[in-house]
């Protein structure tokens, strides 16, 4: 079974996908982490041109590990969520060469396993035939607030909000696989829902399909 959970930055999709996968004993695939992991390596190696990226990817080995991503045997966890990578990932994730390479990988993984996959384009592009598609939304203010509380950075609320606005804009306006709810996705506004309520709604959708 394939479950797709999409949504903007800070919508809680990764935490929800993780909890749901644990409950169902499915594999959770955080596609944002994949884009981030490639961004760590490519930016460290200062590879920015598409043709150079293509060459580097042809000898890159990416594997999902429990709390992150392994690239060429190097385990990346905390490195994935730095402010630098928040910036870099916006650049790399709009490139065709990066998206195509990850798309193949994501589909390959999903064909072998029962998955809960979260990202921006899972229901629209990666797994258009997913049995359950959810698109999580929430106001940008509440997304920023949740992120600030989660990371214990209430004093940086305005910067977090600005970053969310910046990423919303880039993710939804890019030419390739922009952030968008699939026509057959269940759109869930979580502004006034807590984590358990969100999980309960999705659990219900999964039960209906099973
Ligand atoms: O979900 P996240 O914030 O960890 O994702 C990081 C970035 O990766 C996000 O700003 C856009 C990109 N991304 C994407 O383009 N497509 C996906 N399926 C997942 C993430």
mmCIF file with all atom_site columns, C-alpha atoms and ligand atoms in Angstrom:
data_model
loop_
_atom_site.group_PDB
_atom_site.id
_atom_site.type_symbol
_atom_site.label_atom_id
_atom_site.label_alt_id
_atom_site.label_comp_id
_atom_site.label_asym_id
_atom_site.label_entity_id
_atom_site.label_seq_id
_atom_site.pdbx_PDB_ins_code
_atom_site.Cartn_x
_atom_site.Cartn_y
_atom_site.Cartn_z
_atom_site.occupancy
_atom_site.B_iso_or_equiv
_atom_site.pdbx_formal_charge
_atom_site.auth_seq_id
_atom_site.auth_comp_id
_atom_site.auth_asym_id
_atom_site.auth_atom_id
_atom_site.pdbx_PDB_model_num
ATOM   1   C CA . UNK A 1 1   ? 0.000   0.000  0.000   1.00 0.00 ? 1   UNK A CA 1
ATOM   2   C CA . UNK A 1 2   ? 1.180   3.522  -0.782  1.00 0.00 ? 2   UNK A CA 1
ATOM   3   C CA . UNK A 1 3   ? 0.254   6.522  1.347   1.00 0.00 ? 3   UNK A CA 1
ATOM   4   C CA . UNK A 1 4   ? 1.264   9.988  0.113   1.00 0.00 ? 4   UNK A CA 1
ATOM   5   C CA . UNK A 1 5   ? 1.426   12.927 2.489   1.00 0.00 ? 5   UNK A CA 1
ATOM   6   C CA . UNK A 1 6   ? 2.233   16.303 0.963   1.00 0.00 ? 6   UNK A CA 1
ATOM   7   C CA . UNK A 1 7   ? 2.212   19.822 2.285   1.00 0.00 ? 7   UNK A CA 1
ATOM   8   C CA . UNK A 1 8   ? 4.170   23.022 2.743   1.00 0.00 ? 8   UNK A CA 1
ATOM   9   C CA . UNK A 1 9   ? 7.108   23.596 5.098   1.00 0.00 ? 9   UNK A CA 1
ATOM   10  C CA . UNK A 1 10  ? 6.087   23.253 8.727   1.00 0.00 ? 10  UNK A CA 1
ATOM   11  C CA . UNK A 1 11  ? 2.735   21.566 8.033   1.00 0.00 ? 11  UNK A CA 1
ATOM   12  C CA . UNK A 1 12  ? 3.770   18.648 10.234  1.00 0.00 ? 12  UNK A CA 1
ATOM   13  C CA . UNK A 1 13  ? 3.755   16.116 7.390   1.00 0.00 ? 13  UNK A CA 1
ATOM   14  C CA . UNK A 1 14  ? 7.010   14.431 8.382   1.00 0.00 ? 14  UNK A CA 1
ATOM   15  C CA . UNK A 1 15  ? 6.010   13.896 12.024  1.00 0.00 ? 15  UNK A CA 1
ATOM   16  C CA . UNK A 1 16  ? 2.574   12.659 10.993  1.00 0.00 ? 16  UNK A CA 1
ATOM   17  C CA . UNK A 1 17  ? 4.019   10.344 8.330   1.00 0.00 ? 17  UNK A CA 1
ATOM   18  C CA . UNK A 1 18  ? 6.501   8.942  10.820  1.00 0.00 ? 18  UNK A CA 1
ATOM   19  C CA . UNK A 1 19  ? 3.860   8.223  13.463  1.00 0.00 ? 19  UNK A CA 1
ATOM   20  C CA . UNK A 1 20  ? 1.474   6.717  10.927  1.00 0.00 ? 20  UNK A CA 1
ATOM   21  C CA . UNK A 1 21  ? 4.152   4.467  9.444   1.00 0.00 ? 21  UNK A CA 1
ATOM   22  C CA . UNK A 1 22  ? 5.101   3.245  12.909  1.00 0.00 ? 22  UNK A CA 1
ATOM   23  C CA . UNK A 1 23  ? 1.481   2.414  13.702  1.00 0.00 ? 23  UNK A CA 1
ATOM   24  C CA . UNK A 1 24  ? 0.881   0.578  10.430  1.00 0.00 ? 24  UNK A CA 1
ATOM   25  C CA . UNK A 1 25  ? 4.340   -0.997 10.421  1.00 0.00 ? 25  UNK A CA 1
ATOM   26  C CA . UNK A 1 26  ? 5.006   0.569  7.044   1.00 0.00 ? 26  UNK A CA 1
ATOM   27  C CA . UNK A 1 27  ? 8.266   2.161  5.931   1.00 0.00 ? 27  UNK A CA 1
ATOM   28  C CA . UNK A 1 28  ? 8.423   5.929  6.269   1.00 0.00 ? 28  UNK A CA 1
ATOM   29  C CA . UNK A 1 29  ? 10.201  7.697  3.438   1.00 0.00 ? 29  UNK A CA 1
ATOM   30  C CA . UNK A 1 30  ? 10.936  11.360 4.092   1.00 0.00 ? 30  UNK A CA 1
ATOM   31  C CA . UNK A 1 31  ? 11.667  12.707 0.611   1.00 0.00 ? 31  UNK A CA 1
ATOM   32  C CA . UNK A 1 32  ? 12.600  16.142 2.002   1.00 0.00 ? 32  UNK A CA 1
ATOM   33  C CA . UNK A 1 33  ? 15.493  14.388 3.772   1.00 0.00 ? 33  UNK A CA 1
ATOM   34  C CA . UNK A 1 34  ? 16.631  12.959 0.420   1.00 0.00 ? 34  UNK A CA 1
ATOM   35  C CA . UNK A 1 35  ? 16.711  16.424 -1.183  1.00 0.00 ? 35  UNK A CA 1
ATOM   36  C CA . UNK A 1 36  ? 18.491  17.735 1.892   1.00 0.00 ? 36  UNK A CA 1
ATOM   37  C CA . UNK A 1 37  ? 21.102  14.965 1.878   1.00 0.00 ? 37  UNK A CA 1
ATOM   38  C CA . UNK A 1 38  ? 22.015  15.613 -1.744  1.00 0.00 ? 38  UNK A CA 1
ATOM   39  C CA . UNK A 1 39  ? 22.169  19.329 -0.959  1.00 0.00 ? 39  UNK A CA 1
ATOM   40  C CA . UNK A 1 40  ? 24.651  18.682 1.871   1.00 0.00 ? 40  UNK A CA 1
ATOM   41  C CA . UNK A 1 41  ? 27.014  16.771 -0.381  1.00 0.00 ? 41  UNK A CA 1
ATOM   42  C CA . UNK A 1 42  ? 26.671  18.925 -3.500  1.00 0.00 ? 42  UNK A CA 1
ATOM   43  C CA . UNK A 1 43  ? 27.063  22.195 -1.623  1.00 0.00 ? 43  UNK A CA 1
ATOM   44  C CA . UNK A 1 44  ? 30.057  20.920 0.366   1.00 0.00 ? 44  UNK A CA 1
ATOM   45  C CA . UNK A 1 45  ? 31.712  19.863 -2.864  1.00 0.00 ? 45  UNK A CA 1
ATOM   46  C CA . UNK A 1 46  ? 30.678  23.155 -4.476  1.00 0.00 ? 46  UNK A CA 1
ATOM   47  C CA . UNK A 1 47  ? 29.006  21.405 -7.392  1.00 0.00 ? 47  UNK A CA 1
ATOM   48  C CA . UNK A 1 48  ? 26.348  23.720 -8.846  1.00 0.00 ? 48  UNK A CA 1
ATOM   49  C CA . UNK A 1 49  ? 26.147  23.202 -12.603 1.00 0.00 ? 49  UNK A CA 1
ATOM   50  C CA . UNK A 1 50  ? 23.605  20.630 -13.840 1.00 0.00 ? 50  UNK A CA 1
ATOM   51  C CA . UNK A 1 51  ? 26.129  18.700 -15.925 1.00 0.00 ? 51  UNK A CA 1
ATOM   52  C CA . UNK A 1 52  ? 28.539  18.432 -12.972 1.00 0.00 ? 52  UNK A CA 1
ATOM   53  C CA . UNK A 1 53  ? 25.690  17.399 -10.691 1.00 0.00 ? 53  UNK A CA 1
ATOM   54  C CA . UNK A 1 54  ? 24.716  14.685 -13.169 1.00 0.00 ? 54  UNK A CA 1
ATOM   55  C CA . UNK A 1 55  ? 28.252  13.328 -13.161 1.00 0.00 ? 55  UNK A CA 1
ATOM   56  C CA . UNK A 1 56  ? 28.401  13.344 -9.352  1.00 0.00 ? 56  UNK A CA 1
ATOM   57  C CA . UNK A 1 57  ? 25.009  11.628 -9.069  1.00 0.00 ? 57  UNK A CA 1
ATOM   58  C CA . UNK A 1 58  ? 26.061  8.849  -11.418 1.00 0.00 ? 58  UNK A CA 1
ATOM   59  C CA . UNK A 1 59  ? 28.537  7.720  -8.724  1.00 0.00 ? 59  UNK A CA 1
ATOM   60  C CA . UNK A 1 60  ? 26.369  8.505  -5.698  1.00 0.00 ? 60  UNK A CA 1
ATOM   61  C CA . UNK A 1 61  ? 24.901  5.823  -3.472  1.00 0.00 ? 61  UNK A CA 1
ATOM   62  C CA . UNK A 1 62  ? 21.918  7.025  -1.433  1.00 0.00 ? 62  UNK A CA 1
ATOM   63  C CA . UNK A 1 63  ? 20.262  4.817  1.180   1.00 0.00 ? 63  UNK A CA 1
ATOM   64  C CA . UNK A 1 64  ? 17.597  5.637  3.732   1.00 0.00 ? 64  UNK A CA 1
ATOM   65  C CA . UNK A 1 65  ? 18.645  4.917  7.327   1.00 0.00 ? 65  UNK A CA 1
ATOM   66  C CA . UNK A 1 66  ? 16.387  5.061  10.438  1.00 0.00 ? 66  UNK A CA 1
ATOM   67  C CA . UNK A 1 67  ? 17.079  8.679  11.396  1.00 0.00 ? 67  UNK A CA 1
ATOM   68  C CA . UNK A 1 68  ? 18.385  10.146 8.181   1.00 0.00 ? 68  UNK A CA 1
ATOM   69  C CA . UNK A 1 69  ? 20.089  9.369  4.919   1.00 0.00 ? 69  UNK A CA 1
ATOM   70  C CA . UNK A 1 70  ? 23.337  7.646  4.086   1.00 0.00 ? 70  UNK A CA 1
ATOM   71  C CA . UNK A 1 71  ? 25.258  9.009  1.104   1.00 0.00 ? 71  UNK A CA 1
ATOM   72  C CA . UNK A 1 72  ? 28.209  6.978  -0.098  1.00 0.00 ? 72  UNK A CA 1
ATOM   73  C CA . UNK A 1 73  ? 28.310  5.354  3.345   1.00 0.00 ? 73  UNK A CA 1
ATOM   74  C CA . UNK A 1 74  ? 28.306  8.655  5.241   1.00 0.00 ? 74  UNK A CA 1
ATOM   75  C CA . UNK A 1 75  ? 25.405  8.916  7.702   1.00 0.00 ? 75  UNK A CA 1
ATOM   76  C CA . UNK A 1 76  ? 23.672  12.303 7.635   1.00 0.00 ? 76  UNK A CA 1
ATOM   77  C CA . UNK A 1 77  ? 21.195  13.211 10.384  1.00 0.00 ? 77  UNK A CA 1
ATOM   78  C CA . UNK A 1 78  ? 21.604  16.573 12.163  1.00 0.00 ? 78  UNK A CA 1
ATOM   79  C CA . UNK A 1 79  ? 23.440  17.991 9.117   1.00 0.00 ? 79  UNK A CA 1
ATOM   80  C CA . UNK A 1 80  ? 20.194  17.781 7.145   1.00 0.00 ? 80  UNK A CA 1
ATOM   81  C CA . UNK A 1 81  ? 18.353  20.487 9.065   1.00 0.00 ? 81  UNK A CA 1
ATOM   82  C CA . UNK A 1 82  ? 20.723  23.403 9.367   1.00 0.00 ? 82  UNK A CA 1
ATOM   83  C CA . UNK A 1 83  ? 19.851  26.927 8.202   1.00 0.00 ? 83  UNK A CA 1
ATOM   84  C CA . UNK A 1 84  ? 22.460  26.638 5.437   1.00 0.00 ? 84  UNK A CA 1
ATOM   85  C CA . UNK A 1 85  ? 20.781  23.526 4.084   1.00 0.00 ? 85  UNK A CA 1
ATOM   86  C CA . UNK A 1 86  ? 17.346  25.184 4.347   1.00 0.00 ? 86  UNK A CA 1
ATOM   87  C CA . UNK A 1 87  ? 18.742  27.694 1.829   1.00 0.00 ? 87  UNK A CA 1
ATOM   88  C CA . UNK A 1 88  ? 20.716  25.282 -0.356  1.00 0.00 ? 88  UNK A CA 1
ATOM   89  C CA . UNK A 1 89  ? 17.867  22.800 -0.747  1.00 0.00 ? 89  UNK A CA 1
ATOM   90  C CA . UNK A 1 90  ? 15.709  25.442 -2.440  1.00 0.00 ? 90  UNK A CA 1
ATOM   91  C CA . UNK A 1 91  ? 18.321  25.735 -5.170  1.00 0.00 ? 91  UNK A CA 1
ATOM   92  C CA . UNK A 1 92  ? 19.029  22.035 -5.714  1.00 0.00 ? 92  UNK A CA 1
ATOM   93  C CA . UNK A 1 93  ? 15.417  20.858 -5.465  1.00 0.00 ? 93  UNK A CA 1
ATOM   94  C CA . UNK A 1 94  ? 14.308  22.893 -8.462  1.00 0.00 ? 94  UNK A CA 1
ATOM   95  C CA . UNK A 1 95  ? 16.832  21.274 -10.804 1.00 0.00 ? 95  UNK A CA 1
ATOM   96  C CA . UNK A 1 96  ? 15.592  18.660 -13.246 1.00 0.00 ? 96  UNK A CA 1
ATOM   97  C CA . UNK A 1 97  ? 18.686  16.510 -12.887 1.00 0.00 ? 97  UNK A CA 1
ATOM   98  C CA . UNK A 1 98  ? 18.210  16.285 -9.113  1.00 0.00 ? 98  UNK A CA 1
ATOM   99  C CA . UNK A 1 99  ? 14.445  15.703 -9.277  1.00 0.00 ? 99  UNK A CA 1
ATOM   100 C CA . UNK A 1 100 ? 14.734  13.006 -11.960 1.00 0.00 ? 100 UNK A CA 1
ATOM   101 C CA . UNK A 1 101 ? 17.432  11.155 -10.079 1.00 0.00 ? 101 UNK A CA 1
ATOM   102 C CA . UNK A 1 102 ? 15.442  11.183 -6.834  1.00 0.00 ? 102 UNK A CA 1
ATOM   103 C CA . UNK A 1 103 ? 12.172  10.363 -8.583  1.00 0.00 ? 103 UNK A CA 1
ATOM   104 C CA . UNK A 1 104 ? 13.610  7.085  -9.862  1.00 0.00 ? 104 UNK A CA 1
ATOM   105 C CA . UNK A 1 105 ? 14.934  6.270  -6.407  1.00 0.00 ? 105 UNK A CA 1
ATOM   106 C CA . UNK A 1 106 ? 11.649  7.147  -4.679  1.00 0.00 ? 106 UNK A CA 1
ATOM   107 C CA . UNK A 1 107 ? 9.574   5.026  -7.067  1.00 0.00 ? 107 UNK A CA 1
ATOM   108 C CA . UNK A 1 108 ? 11.960  2.112  -6.753  1.00 0.00 ? 108 UNK A CA 1
ATOM   109 C CA . UNK A 1 109 ? 11.702  2.169  -2.954  1.00 0.00 ? 109 UNK A CA 1
ATOM   110 C CA . UNK A 1 110 ? 7.914   2.493  -3.011  1.00 0.00 ? 110 UNK A CA 1
ATOM   111 C CA . UNK A 1 111 ? 7.529   -0.416 -5.416  1.00 0.00 ? 111 UNK A CA 1
ATOM   112 C CA . UNK A 1 112 ? 9.164   -2.819 -3.000  1.00 0.00 ? 112 UNK A CA 1
ATOM   113 C CA . UNK A 1 113 ? 7.520   -1.808 0.270   1.00 0.00 ? 113 UNK A CA 1
ATOM   114 C CA . UNK A 1 114 ? 4.375   -0.610 1.995   1.00 0.00 ? 114 UNK A CA 1
ATOM   115 C CA . UNK A 1 115 ? 5.193   3.057  2.405   1.00 0.00 ? 115 UNK A CA 1
ATOM   116 C CA . UNK A 1 116 ? 4.137   6.328  3.891   1.00 0.00 ? 116 UNK A CA 1
ATOM   117 C CA . UNK A 1 117 ? 5.988   8.876  1.794   1.00 0.00 ? 117 UNK A CA 1
ATOM   118 C CA . UNK A 1 118 ? 5.984   12.565 2.585   1.00 0.00 ? 118 UNK A CA 1
ATOM   119 C CA . UNK A 1 119 ? 7.053   15.539 0.482   1.00 0.00 ? 119 UNK A CA 1
ATOM   120 C CA . UNK A 1 120 ? 5.719   18.140 -1.921  1.00 0.00 ? 120 UNK A CA 1
ATOM   121 C CA . UNK A 1 121 ? 4.889   16.188 -5.081  1.00 0.00 ? 121 UNK A CA 1
ATOM   122 C CA . UNK A 1 122 ? 4.216   12.654 -3.881  1.00 0.00 ? 122 UNK A CA 1
ATOM   123 C CA . UNK A 1 123 ? 0.506   12.562 -4.721  1.00 0.00 ? 123 UNK A CA 1
ATOM   124 C CA . UNK A 1 124 ? 0.923   14.503 -7.978  1.00 0.00 ? 124 UNK A CA 1
ATOM   125 C CA . UNK A 1 125 ? 4.160   13.142 -9.475  1.00 0.00 ? 125 UNK A CA 1
ATOM   126 C CA . UNK A 1 126 ? 5.972   10.449 -7.511  1.00 0.00 ? 126 UNK A CA 1
ATOM   127 C CA . UNK A 1 127 ? 3.083   8.137  -6.624  1.00 0.00 ? 127 UNK A CA 1
ATOM   128 C CA . UNK A 1 128 ? 0.070   9.286  -8.652  1.00 0.00 ? 128 UNK A CA 1
ATOM   129 C CA . UNK A 1 129 ? -1.614  5.925  -7.953  1.00 0.00 ? 129 UNK A CA 1
ATOM   130 C CA . UNK A 1 130 ? -1.154  6.024  -4.167  1.00 0.00 ? 130 UNK A CA 1
ATOM   131 C CA . UNK A 1 131 ? -4.214  4.536  -2.451  1.00 0.00 ? 131 UNK A CA 1
ATOM   132 C CA . UNK A 1 132 ? -4.325  7.332  0.133   1.00 0.00 ? 132 UNK A CA 1
ATOM   133 C CA . UNK A 1 133 ? -3.318  10.922 -0.591  1.00 0.00 ? 133 UNK A CA 1
ATOM   134 C CA . UNK A 1 134 ? -3.346  13.620 2.021   1.00 0.00 ? 134 UNK A CA 1
ATOM   135 C CA . UNK A 1 135 ? -2.446  17.264 1.598   1.00 0.00 ? 135 UNK A CA 1
ATOM   136 C CA . UNK A 1 136 ? -1.775  18.960 4.938   1.00 0.00 ? 136 UNK A CA 1
ATOM   137 C CA . UNK A 1 137 ? -2.110  22.712 5.217   1.00 0.00 ? 137 UNK A CA 1
ATOM   138 C CA . UNK A 1 138 ? -2.131  25.244 8.046   1.00 0.00 ? 138 UNK A CA 1
ATOM   139 C CA . UNK A 1 139 ? -1.772  29.002 8.226   1.00 0.00 ? 139 UNK A CA 1
ATOM   140 C CA . UNK A 1 140 ? 1.824   30.155 7.847   1.00 0.00 ? 140 UNK A CA 1
ATOM   141 C CA . UNK A 1 141 ? 1.705   31.751 11.304  1.00 0.00 ? 141 UNK A CA 1
ATOM   142 C CA . UNK A 1 142 ? 0.738   28.505 13.000  1.00 0.00 ? 142 UNK A CA 1
ATOM   143 C CA . UNK A 1 143 ? 3.335   26.549 11.019  1.00 0.00 ? 143 UNK A CA 1
ATOM   144 C CA . UNK A 1 144 ? 6.024   29.002 12.131  1.00 0.00 ? 144 UNK A CA 1
ATOM   145 C CA . UNK A 1 145 ? 4.803   28.849 15.716  1.00 0.00 ? 145 UNK A CA 1
ATOM   146 C CA . UNK A 1 146 ? 4.850   25.043 15.780  1.00 0.00 ? 146 UNK A CA 1
ATOM   147 C CA . UNK A 1 147 ? 8.352   24.970 14.330  1.00 0.00 ? 147 UNK A CA 1
ATOM   148 C CA . UNK A 1 148 ? 9.597   27.571 16.829  1.00 0.00 ? 148 UNK A CA 1
ATOM   149 C CA . UNK A 1 149 ? 8.137   25.599 19.754  1.00 0.00 ? 149 UNK A CA 1
ATOM   150 C CA . UNK A 1 150 ? 9.402   22.282 18.427  1.00 0.00 ? 150 UNK A CA 1
ATOM   151 C CA . UNK A 1 151 ? 12.960  23.546 18.038  1.00 0.00 ? 151 UNK A CA 1
ATOM   152 C CA . UNK A 1 152 ? 12.874  25.689 21.172  1.00 0.00 ? 152 UNK A CA 1
ATOM   153 C CA . UNK A 1 153 ? 13.512  28.911 19.232  1.00 0.00 ? 153 UNK A CA 1
ATOM   154 C CA . UNK A 1 154 ? 10.570  31.137 20.192  1.00 0.00 ? 154 UNK A CA 1
ATOM   155 C CA . UNK A 1 155 ? 12.890  34.163 20.127  1.00 0.00 ? 155 UNK A CA 1
ATOM   156 C CA . UNK A 1 156 ? 13.462  33.525 16.410  1.00 0.00 ? 156 UNK A CA 1
ATOM   157 C CA . UNK A 1 157 ? 9.768   33.359 15.490  1.00 0.00 ? 157 UNK A CA 1
ATOM   158 C CA . UNK A 1 158 ? 9.925   36.159 12.890  1.00 0.00 ? 158 UNK A CA 1
ATOM   159 C CA . UNK A 1 159 ? 12.932  34.615 11.103  1.00 0.00 ? 159 UNK A CA 1
ATOM   160 C CA . UNK A 1 160 ? 11.217  31.219 11.056  1.00 0.00 ? 160 UNK A CA 1
ATOM   161 C CA . UNK A 1 161 ? 8.062   32.802 9.632   1.00 0.00 ? 161 UNK A CA 1
ATOM   162 C CA . UNK A 1 162 ? 10.096  34.587 6.957   1.00 0.00 ? 162 UNK A CA 1
ATOM   163 C CA . UNK A 1 163 ? 11.816  31.321 6.011   1.00 0.00 ? 163 UNK A CA 1
ATOM   164 C CA . UNK A 1 164 ? 8.450   29.553 5.736   1.00 0.00 ? 164 UNK A CA 1
ATOM   165 C CA . UNK A 1 165 ? 7.137   32.331 3.472   1.00 0.00 ? 165 UNK A CA 1
ATOM   166 C CA . UNK A 1 166 ? 10.274  32.137 1.331   1.00 0.00 ? 166 UNK A CA 1
ATOM   167 C CA . UNK A 1 167 ? 10.033  28.354 0.962   1.00 0.00 ? 167 UNK A CA 1
ATOM   168 C CA . UNK A 1 168 ? 6.256   28.415 0.285   1.00 0.00 ? 168 UNK A CA 1
ATOM   169 C CA . UNK A 1 169 ? 6.913   30.813 -2.541  1.00 0.00 ? 169 UNK A CA 1
ATOM   170 C CA . UNK A 1 170 ? 9.779   28.822 -4.075  1.00 0.00 ? 170 UNK A CA 1
ATOM   171 C CA . UNK A 1 171 ? 8.113   25.423 -3.617  1.00 0.00 ? 171 UNK A CA 1
ATOM   172 C CA . UNK A 1 172 ? 4.805   26.453 -5.138  1.00 0.00 ? 172 UNK A CA 1
ATOM   173 C CA . UNK A 1 173 ? 6.136   28.603 -7.973  1.00 0.00 ? 173 UNK A CA 1
ATOM   174 C CA . UNK A 1 174 ? 8.878   26.377 -9.339  1.00 0.00 ? 174 UNK A CA 1
ATOM   175 C CA . UNK A 1 175 ? 8.369   24.981 -12.841 1.00 0.00 ? 175 UNK A CA 1
ATOM   176 C CA . UNK A 1 176 ? 9.035   21.318 -11.993 1.00 0.00 ? 176 UNK A CA 1
ATOM   177 C CA . UNK A 1 177 ? 6.751   19.383 -9.662  1.00 0.00 ? 177 UNK A CA 1
ATOM   178 C CA . UNK A 1 178 ? 5.523   22.403 -7.699  1.00 0.00 ? 178 UNK A CA 1
ATOM   179 C CA . UNK A 1 179 ? 3.833   22.045 -4.349  1.00 0.00 ? 179 UNK A CA 1
ATOM   180 C CA . UNK A 1 180 ? 0.184   21.365 -5.120  1.00 0.00 ? 180 UNK A CA 1
ATOM   181 C CA . UNK A 1 181 ? -2.590  19.124 -3.827  1.00 0.00 ? 181 UNK A CA 1
ATOM   182 C CA . UNK A 1 182 ? -3.438  16.268 -6.201  1.00 0.00 ? 182 UNK A CA 1
ATOM   183 C CA . UNK A 1 183 ? -7.010  16.448 -7.505  1.00 0.00 ? 183 UNK A CA 1
ATOM   184 C CA . UNK A 1 184 ? -7.844  13.284 -5.578  1.00 0.00 ? 184 UNK A CA 1
ATOM   185 C CA . UNK A 1 185 ? -6.044  14.282 -2.365  1.00 0.00 ? 185 UNK A CA 1
ATOM   186 C CA . UNK A 1 186 ? -7.839  14.767 0.931   1.00 0.00 ? 186 UNK A CA 1
ATOM   187 C CA . UNK A 1 187 ? -6.984  18.336 1.932   1.00 0.00 ? 187 UNK A CA 1
ATOM   188 C CA . UNK A 1 188 ? -6.682  18.687 5.671   1.00 0.00 ? 188 UNK A CA 1
ATOM   189 C CA . UNK A 1 189 ? -6.312  22.109 7.250   1.00 0.00 ? 189 UNK A CA 1
ATOM   190 C CA . UNK A 1 190 ? -4.593  21.483 10.582  1.00 0.00 ? 190 UNK A CA 1
ATOM   191 C CA . UNK A 1 191 ? -4.618  25.089 11.834  1.00 0.00 ? 191 UNK A CA 1
ATOM   192 C CA . UNK A 1 192 ? -7.096  24.177 14.554  1.00 0.00 ? 192 UNK A CA 1
ATOM   193 C CA . UNK A 1 193 ? -6.226  20.515 15.005  1.00 0.00 ? 193 UNK A CA 1
ATOM   194 C CA . UNK A 1 194 ? -3.686  18.946 17.298  1.00 0.00 ? 194 UNK A CA 1
ATOM   195 C CA . UNK A 1 195 ? -1.309  16.160 16.295  1.00 0.00 ? 195 UNK A CA 1
ATOM   196 C CA . UNK A 1 196 ? -3.555  13.318 17.520  1.00 0.00 ? 196 UNK A CA 1
ATOM   197 C CA . UNK A 1 197 ? -6.572  14.747 15.733  1.00 0.00 ? 197 UNK A CA 1
ATOM   198 C CA . UNK A 1 198 ? -4.638  14.904 12.454  1.00 0.00 ? 198 UNK A CA 1
ATOM   199 C CA . UNK A 1 199 ? -3.428  11.349 12.902  1.00 0.00 ? 199 UNK A CA 1
ATOM   200 C CA . UNK A 1 200 ? -6.940  10.160 13.706  1.00 0.00 ? 200 UNK A CA 1
ATOM   201 C CA . UNK A 1 201 ? -8.353  11.663 10.486  1.00 0.00 ? 201 UNK A CA 1
ATOM   202 C CA . UNK A 1 202 ? -5.663  10.041 8.352   1.00 0.00 ? 202 UNK A CA 1
ATOM   203 C CA . UNK A 1 203 ? -6.013  6.733  10.161  1.00 0.00 ? 203 UNK A CA 1
ATOM   204 C CA . UNK A 1 204 ? -9.685  6.848  9.238   1.00 0.00 ? 204 UNK A CA 1
ATOM   205 C CA . UNK A 1 205 ? -8.873  7.410  5.531   1.00 0.00 ? 205 UNK A CA 1
ATOM   206 C CA . UNK A 1 206 ? -6.468  4.476  5.568   1.00 0.00 ? 206 UNK A CA 1
ATOM   207 C CA . UNK A 1 207 ? -9.041  2.200  7.204   1.00 0.00 ? 207 UNK A CA 1
ATOM   208 C CA . UNK A 1 208 ? -11.576 3.093  4.528   1.00 0.00 ? 208 UNK A CA 1
ATOM   209 C CA . UNK A 1 209 ? -9.145  2.004  1.804   1.00 0.00 ? 209 UNK A CA 1
ATOM   210 C CA . UNK A 1 210 ? -8.009  -1.213 3.440   1.00 0.00 ? 210 UNK A CA 1
HETATM 211 O O1 . LIG B 2 .   ? 10.108  18.670 3.756   1.00 0.00 ? 1   LIG B O1 1
HETATM 212 P P1 . LIG B 2 .   ? 11.408  19.443 3.911   1.00 0.00 ? 1   LIG B P1 1
HETATM 213 O O2 . LIG B 2 .   ? 11.233  20.820 4.472   1.00 0.00 ? 1   LIG B O2 1
HETATM 214 O O3 . LIG B 2 .   ? 12.451  18.670 4.654   1.00 0.00 ? 1   LIG B O3 1
HETATM 215 O O4 . LIG B 2 .   ? 11.938  19.606 2.402   1.00 0.00 ? 1   LIG B O4 1
HETATM 216 C C1 . LIG B 2 .   ? 13.091  20.328 2.102   1.00 0.00 ? 1   LIG B C1 1
HETATM 217 C C2 . LIG B 2 .   ? 13.007  20.914 0.716   1.00 0.00 ? 1   LIG B C2 1
HETATM 218 O O5 . LIG B 2 .   ? 13.075  19.879 -0.273  1.00 0.00 ? 1   LIG B O5 1
HETATM 219 C C3 . LIG B 2 .   ? 11.751  21.711 0.401   1.00 0.00 ? 1   LIG B C3 1
HETATM 220 O O6 . LIG B 2 .   ? 11.928  23.082 0.648   1.00 0.00 ? 1   LIG B O6 1
HETATM 221 C C4 . LIG B 2 .   ? 11.508  21.459 -1.052  1.00 0.00 ? 1   LIG B C4 1
HETATM 222 C C5 . LIG B 2 .   ? 12.229  20.167 -1.351  1.00 0.00 ? 1   LIG B C5 1
HETATM 223 N N1 . LIG B 2 .   ? 11.339  19.021 -1.570  1.00 0.00 ? 1   LIG B N1 1
HETATM 224 C C6 . LIG B 2 .   ? 10.817  18.870 -2.824  1.00 0.00 ? 1   LIG B C6 1
HETATM 225 O O7 . LIG B 2 .   ? 11.049  19.722 -3.689  1.00 0.00 ? 1   LIG B O7 1
HETATM 226 N N2 . LIG B 2 .   ? 10.049  17.786 -3.123  1.00 0.00 ? 1   LIG B N2 1
HETATM 227 C C7 . LIG B 2 .   ? 9.794   16.854 -2.189  1.00 0.00 ? 1   LIG B C7 1
HETATM 228 N N3 . LIG B 2 .   ? 9.059   15.780 -2.499  1.00 0.00 ? 1   LIG B N3 1
HETATM 229 C C8 . LIG B 2 .   ? 10.308  17.015 -0.881  1.00 0.00 ? 1   LIG B C8 1
HETATM 230 C C9 . LIG B 2 .   ? 11.067  18.117 -0.599  1.00 0.00 ? 1   LIG B C9 1
#
